[in-house]
Amino acid sequence: MNKPIRLAILLAASSLALALPASAFDVSGVWEVAEEERTYQATVDGAGNGTYTWQNGVIFGSKIEGTRWSGSWKQSGNDREGGFTVELSADGTSAKGRWWYSRVGTQVIPEADFGGDYTWRKLSPTALLP
């Protein structure tokens, strides 16, 4: 194979590699979530959506971009909702970040000022059924 054709193949392959999205972390499984005054468990799918045991919580609208996992949460047990963002560790087995309120009862909270810090520790992967 001559040099111009080899160069063209290498350039095409590297362009294709750059166009493909980086593989996201597999966050599916059971996580222990620790806040300042409580610890509970969350069970999420590969997209980062699922449920948690505190106040009948639900995690939805998740996005995983690089090591950043963000989304929304809602608790029917105490009529609250908000958002969160965490940074995953390099191996994807732990995360640290912040959660905040967007609504408490009928009170809308426009800024992400009220919330707290928390850590996530992956306990196990989960086999999700269709």
JSON list of C-alpha atoms in Angstrom, two decimals:
[
{"chain": "A", "resi": 1, "resn": "MET", "atom": "CA", "xyz": [0.00, 0.00, 0.00]},
{"chain": "A", "resi": 2, "resn": "ASN", "atom": "CA", "xyz": [1.45, 3.38, -0.92]},
{"chain": "A", "resi": 3, "resn": "LYS", "atom": "CA", "xyz": [2.02, 6.17, 1.61]},
{"chain": "A", "resi": 4, "resn": "PRO", "atom": "CA", "xyz": [-0.83, 8.53, 0.49]},
{"chain": "A", "resi": 5, "resn": "ILE", "atom": "CA", "xyz": [-3.43, 5.77, 0.80]},
{"chain": "A", "resi": 6, "resn": "ARG", "atom": "CA", "xyz": [-2.05, 4.63, 4.18]},
{"chain": "A", "resi": 7, "resn": "LEU", "atom": "CA", "xyz": [-2.13, 8.25, 5.42]},
{"chain": "A", "resi": 8, "resn": "ALA", "atom": "CA", "xyz": [-5.72, 8.68, 4.20]},
{"chain": "A", "resi": 9, "resn": "ILE", "atom": "CA", "xyz": [-6.80, 5.51, 6.03]},
{"chain": "A", "resi": 10, "resn": "LEU", "atom": "CA", "xyz": [-5.10, 6.64, 9.26]},
{"chain": "A", "resi": 11, "resn": "LEU", "atom": "CA", "xyz": [-6.71, 10.10, 9.04]},
{"chain": "A", "resi": 12, "resn": "ALA", "atom": "CA", "xyz": [-10.15, 8.61, 8.39]},
{"chain": "A", "resi": 13, "resn": "ALA", "atom": "CA", "xyz": [-9.79, 6.19, 11.32]},
{"chain": "A", "resi": 14, "resn": "SER", "atom": "CA", "xyz": [-8.68, 8.91, 13.72]},
{"chain": "A", "resi": 15, "resn": "SER", "atom": "CA", "xyz": [-11.54, 11.18, 12.61]},
{"chain": "A", "resi": 16, "resn": "LEU", "atom": "CA", "xyz": [-14.02, 8.38, 13.22]},
{"chain": "A", "resi": 17, "resn": "ALA", "atom": "CA", "xyz": [-12.58, 7.75, 16.70]},
{"chain": "A", "resi": 18, "resn": "LEU", "atom": "CA", "xyz": [-12.95, 11.43, 17.57]},
{"chain": "A", "resi": 19, "resn": "ALA", "atom": "CA", "xyz": [-16.56, 11.48, 16.33]},
{"chain": "A", "resi": 20, "resn": "LEU", "atom": "CA", "xyz": [-17.65, 8.57, 18.51]},
{"chain": "A", "resi": 21, "resn": "PRO", "atom": "CA", "xyz": [-18.77, 9.45, 22.04]},
{"chain": "A", "resi": 22, "resn": "ALA", "atom": "CA", "xyz": [-16.55, 8.37, 24.90]},
{"chain": "A", "resi": 23, "resn": "SER", "atom": "CA", "xyz": [-17.94, 5.39, 26.74]},
{"chain": "A", "resi": 24, "resn": "ALA", "atom": "CA", "xyz": [-19.92, 6.48, 29.78]},
{"chain": "A", "resi": 25, "resn": "PHE", "atom": "CA", "xyz": [-19.57, 4.94, 33.20]},
{"chain": "A", "resi": 26, "resn": "ASP", "atom": "CA", "xyz": [-21.93, 2.11, 34.03]},
{"chain": "A", "resi": 27, "resn": "VAL", "atom": "CA", "xyz": [-23.59, 3.46, 37.15]},
{"chain": "A", "resi": 28, "resn": "SER", "atom": "CA", "xyz": [-26.19, 0.68, 37.30]},
{"chain": "A", "resi": 29, "resn": "GLY", "atom": "CA", "xyz": [-26.45, -1.02, 40.63]},
{"chain": "A", "resi": 30, "resn": "VAL", "atom": "CA", "xyz": [-27.05, -0.41, 44.30]},
{"chain": "A", "resi": 31, "resn": "TRP", "atom": "CA", "xyz": [-25.38, 2.58, 45.91]},
{"chain": "A", "resi": 32, "resn": "GLU", "atom": "CA", "xyz": [-25.03, 3.70, 49.52]},
{"chain": "A", "resi": 33, "resn": "VAL", "atom": "CA", "xyz": [-25.73, 7.42, 49.71]},
{"chain": "A", "resi": 34, "resn": "ALA", "atom": "CA", "xyz": [-24.43, 9.28, 52.78]},
{"chain": "A", "resi": 35, "resn": "GLU", "atom": "CA", "xyz": [-25.50, 12.77, 53.75]},
{"chain": "A", "resi": 36, "resn": "GLU", "atom": "CA", "xyz": [-24.53, 14.61, 56.91]},
{"chain": "A", "resi": 37, "resn": "GLU", "atom": "CA", "xyz": [-27.39, 13.21, 59.00]},
{"chain": "A", "resi": 38, "resn": "ARG", "atom": "CA", "xyz": [-28.56, 10.09, 57.12]},
{"chain": "A", "resi": 39, "resn": "THR", "atom": "CA", "xyz": [-27.56, 7.15, 54.96]},
{"chain": "A", "resi": 40, "resn": "TYR", "atom": "CA", "xyz": [-29.84, 5.35, 52.50]},
{"chain": "A", "resi": 41, "resn": "GLN", "atom": "CA", "xyz": [-29.67, 3.18, 49.38]},
{"chain": "A", "resi": 42, "resn": "ALA", "atom": "CA", "xyz": [-30.28, 4.05, 45.73]},
{"chain": "A", "resi": 43, "resn": "THR", "atom": "CA", "xyz": [-30.84, 1.54, 42.93]},
{"chain": "A", "resi": 44, "resn": "VAL", "atom": "CA", "xyz": [-30.26, 2.92, 39.45]},
{"chain": "A", "resi": 45, "resn": "ASP", "atom": "CA", "xyz": [-30.09, 1.70, 35.86]},
{"chain": "A", "resi": 46, "resn": "GLY", "atom": "CA", "xyz": [-27.26, 2.29, 33.39]},
{"chain": "A", "resi": 47, "resn": "ALA", "atom": "CA", "xyz": [-28.58, 5.76, 32.56]},
{"chain": "A", "resi": 48, "resn": "GLY", "atom": "CA", "xyz": [-28.52, 6.77, 36.25]},
{"chain": "A", "resi": 49, "resn": "ASN", "atom": "CA", "xyz": [-32.30, 6.75, 36.80]},
{"chain": "A", "resi": 50, "resn": "GLY", "atom": "CA", "xyz": [-34.01, 4.79, 39.55]},
{"chain": "A", "resi": 51, "resn": "THR", "atom": "CA", "xyz": [-35.24, 4.94, 43.12]},
{"chain": "A", "resi": 52, "resn": "TYR", "atom": "CA", "xyz": [-33.87, 5.48, 46.62]},
{"chain": "A", "resi": 53, "resn": "THR", "atom": "CA", "xyz": [-35.12, 4.49, 50.03]},
{"chain": "A", "resi": 54, "resn": "TRP", "atom": "CA", "xyz": [-35.30, 7.95, 51.68]},
{"chain": "A", "resi": 55, "resn": "GLN", "atom": "CA", "xyz": [-38.83, 9.41, 51.48]},
{"chain": "A", "resi": 56, "resn": "ASN", "atom": "CA", "xyz": [-39.82, 7.21, 48.48]},
{"chain": "A", "resi": 57, "resn": "GLY", "atom": "CA", "xyz": [-37.30, 9.00, 46.29]},
{"chain": "A", "resi": 58, "resn": "VAL", "atom": "CA", "xyz": [-37.07, 8.79, 42.51]},
{"chain": "A", "resi": 59, "resn": "ILE", "atom": "CA", "xyz": [-34.09, 9.82, 40.35]},
{"chain": "A", "resi": 60, "resn": "PHE", "atom": "CA", "xyz": [-34.91, 10.85, 36.79]},
{"chain": "A", "resi": 61, "resn": "GLY", "atom": "CA", "xyz": [-33.60, 12.86, 33.86]},
{"chain": "A", "resi": 62, "resn": "SER", "atom": "CA", "xyz": [-30.04, 11.76, 34.55]},
{"chain": "A", "resi": 63, "resn": "LYS", "atom": "CA", "xyz": [-27.12, 12.58, 32.28]},
{"chain": "A", "resi": 64, "resn": "ILE", "atom": "CA", "xyz": [-23.64, 11.13, 32.51]},
{"chain": "A", "resi": 65, "resn": "GLU", "atom": "CA", "xyz": [-21.07, 13.27, 30.76]},
{"chain": "A", "resi": 66, "resn": "GLY", "atom": "CA", "xyz": [-17.51, 12.15, 31.33]},
{"chain": "A", "resi": 67, "resn": "THR", "atom": "CA", "xyz": [-17.24, 11.77, 35.10]},
{"chain": "A", "resi": 68, "resn": "ARG", "atom": "CA", "xyz": [-20.16, 14.12, 35.86]},
{"chain": "A", "resi": 69, "resn": "TRP", "atom": "CA", "xyz": [-23.52, 12.55, 36.72]},
{"chain": "A", "resi": 70, "resn": "SER", "atom": "CA", "xyz": [-26.40, 15.00, 37.07]},
{"chain": "A", "resi": 71, "resn": "GLY", "atom": "CA", "xyz": [-30.16, 14.80, 37.18]},
{"chain": "A", "resi": 72, "resn": "SER", "atom": "CA", "xyz": [-33.31, 15.45, 39.14]},
{"chain": "A", "resi": 73, "resn": "TRP", "atom": "CA", "xyz": [-34.94, 13.84, 42.14]},
{"chain": "A", "resi": 74, "resn": "LYS", "atom": "CA", "xyz": [-38.41, 13.80, 43.67]},
{"chain": "A", "resi": 75, "resn": "GLN", "atom": "CA", "xyz": [-39.60, 12.55, 47.05]},
{"chain": "A", "resi": 76, "resn": "SER", "atom": "CA", "xyz": [-43.28, 11.70, 47.45]},
{"chain": "A", "resi": 77, "resn": "GLY", "atom": "CA", "xyz": [-42.75, 10.97, 51.15]},
{"chain": "A", "resi": 78, "resn": "ASN", "atom": "CA", "xyz": [-42.19, 14.63, 52.02]},
{"chain": "A", "resi": 79, "resn": "ASP", "atom": "CA", "xyz": [-43.32, 16.41, 48.79]},
{"chain": "A", "resi": 80, "resn": "ARG", "atom": "CA", "xyz": [-39.92, 17.77, 47.73]},
{"chain": "A", "resi": 81, "resn": "GLU", "atom": "CA", "xyz": [-37.91, 17.82, 44.54]},
{"chain": "A", "resi": 82, "resn": "GLY", "atom": "CA", "xyz": [-34.68, 19.17, 43.19]},
{"chain": "A", "resi": 83, "resn": "GLY", "atom": "CA", "xyz": [-31.48, 18.41, 41.34]},
{"chain": "A", "resi": 84, "resn": "PHE", "atom": "CA", "xyz": [-28.07, 16.93, 41.91]},
{"chain": "A", "resi": 85, "resn": "THR", "atom": "CA", "xyz": [-24.63, 16.66, 40.42]},
{"chain": "A", "resi": 86, "resn": "VAL", "atom": "CA", "xyz": [-21.82, 14.33, 41.44]},
{"chain": "A", "resi": 87, "resn": "GLU", "atom": "CA", "xyz": [-18.32, 13.61, 40.15]},
{"chain": "A", "resi": 88, "resn": "LEU", "atom": "CA", "xyz": [-17.59, 9.91, 39.71]},
{"chain": "A", "resi": 89, "resn": "SER", "atom": "CA", "xyz": [-14.27, 8.47, 40.81]},
{"chain": "A", "resi": 90, "resn": "ALA", "atom": "CA", "xyz": [-11.89, 7.21, 38.11]},
{"chain": "A", "resi": 91, "resn": "ASP", "atom": "CA", "xyz": [-13.10, 3.62, 38.61]},
{"chain": "A", "resi": 92, "resn": "GLY", "atom": "CA", "xyz": [-16.80, 4.59, 38.86]},
{"chain": "A", "resi": 93, "resn": "THR", "atom": "CA", "xyz": [-17.33, 3.02, 42.29]},
{"chain": "A", "resi": 94, "resn": "SER", "atom": "CA", "xyz": [-17.79, 6.22, 44.27]},
{"chain": "A", "resi": 95, "resn": "ALA", "atom": "CA", "xyz": [-18.94, 9.78, 43.76]},
{"chain": "A", "resi": 96, "resn": "LYS", "atom": "CA", "xyz": [-19.04, 13.09, 45.62]},
{"chain": "A", "resi": 97, "resn": "GLY", "atom": "CA", "xyz": [-21.31, 15.98, 44.96]},
{"chain": "A", "resi": 98, "resn": "ARG", "atom": "CA", "xyz": [-24.20, 18.19, 45.89]},
{"chain": "A", "resi": 99, "resn": "TRP", "atom": "CA", "xyz": [-27.99, 18.07, 45.88]},
{"chain": "A", "resi": 100, "resn": "TRP", "atom": "CA", "xyz": [-30.42, 21.00, 46.06]},
{"chain": "A", "resi": 101, "resn": "TYR", "atom": "CA", "xyz": [-34.11, 21.81, 46.29]},
{"chain": "A", "resi": 102, "resn": "SER", "atom": "CA", "xyz": [-36.17, 23.25, 43.45]},
{"chain": "A", "resi": 103, "resn": "ARG", "atom": "CA", "xyz": [-39.47, 22.84, 45.33]},
{"chain": "A", "resi": 104, "resn": "VAL", "atom": "CA", "xyz": [-40.63, 22.09, 48.88]},
{"chain": "A", "resi": 105, "resn": "GLY", "atom": "CA", "xyz": [-44.39, 21.61, 49.04]},
{"chain": "A", "resi": 106, "resn": "THR", "atom": "CA", "xyz": [-45.89, 24.59, 47.22]},
{"chain": "A", "resi": 107, "resn": "GLN", "atom": "CA", "xyz": [-42.78, 26.75, 47.65]},
{"chain": "A", "resi": 108, "resn": "VAL", "atom": "CA", "xyz": [-40.68, 27.02, 44.50]},
{"chain": "A", "resi": 109, "resn": "ILE", "atom": "CA", "xyz": [-36.97, 27.54, 45.16]},
{"chain": "A", "resi": 110, "resn": "PRO", "atom": "CA", "xyz": [-35.45, 29.25, 42.11]},
{"chain": "A", "resi": 111, "resn": "GLU", "atom": "CA", "xyz": [-31.78, 29.01, 43.06]},
{"chain": "A", "resi": 112, "resn": "ALA", "atom": "CA", "xyz": [-29.74, 25.94, 43.93]},
{"chain": "A", "resi": 113, "resn": "ASP", "atom": "CA", "xyz": [-28.68, 27.55, 47.22]},
{"chain": "A", "resi": 114, "resn": "PHE", "atom": "CA", "xyz": [-30.48, 25.19, 49.60]},
{"chain": "A", "resi": 115, "resn": "GLY", "atom": "CA", "xyz": [-29.26, 21.62, 49.77]},
{"chain": "A", "resi": 116, "resn": "GLY", "atom": "CA", "xyz": [-26.21, 19.74, 50.89]},
{"chain": "A", "resi": 117, "resn": "ASP", "atom": "CA", "xyz": [-23.21, 17.62, 50.09]},
{"chain": "A", "resi": 118, "resn": "TYR", "atom": "CA", "xyz": [-23.23, 13.88, 49.84]},
{"chain": "A", "resi": 119, "resn": "THR", "atom": "CA", "xyz": [-21.14, 10.87, 48.86]},
{"chain": "A", "resi": 120, "resn": "TRP", "atom": "CA", "xyz": [-22.12, 7.79, 46.91]},
{"chain": "A", "resi": 121, "resn": "ARG", "atom": "CA", "xyz": [-20.47, 4.37, 47.24]},
{"chain": "A", "resi": 122, "resn": "LYS", "atom": "CA", "xyz": [-21.36, 1.58, 44.84]},
{"chain": "A", "resi": 123, "resn": "LEU", "atom": "CA", "xyz": [-22.32, -1.56, 46.77]},
{"chain": "A", "resi": 124, "resn": "SER", "atom": "CA", "xyz": [-23.01, -3.86, 43.82]},
{"chain": "A", "resi": 125, "resn": "PRO", "atom": "CA", "xyz": [-24.05, -3.95, 40.22]},
{"chain": "A", "resi": 126, "resn": "THR", "atom": "CA", "xyz": [-27.62, -5.00, 39.65]},
{"chain": "A", "resi": 127, "resn": "ALA", "atom": "CA", "xyz": [-29.15, -7.24, 37.04]},
{"chain": "A", "resi": 128, "resn": "LEU", "atom": "CA", "xyz": [-32.05, -5.19, 35.72]},
{"chain": "A", "resi": 129, "resn": "LEU", "atom": "CA", "xyz": [-34.99, -7.10, 34.31]},
{"chain": "A", "resi": 130, "resn": "PRO", "atom": "CA", "xyz": [-36.68, -5.89, 31.11]}
]
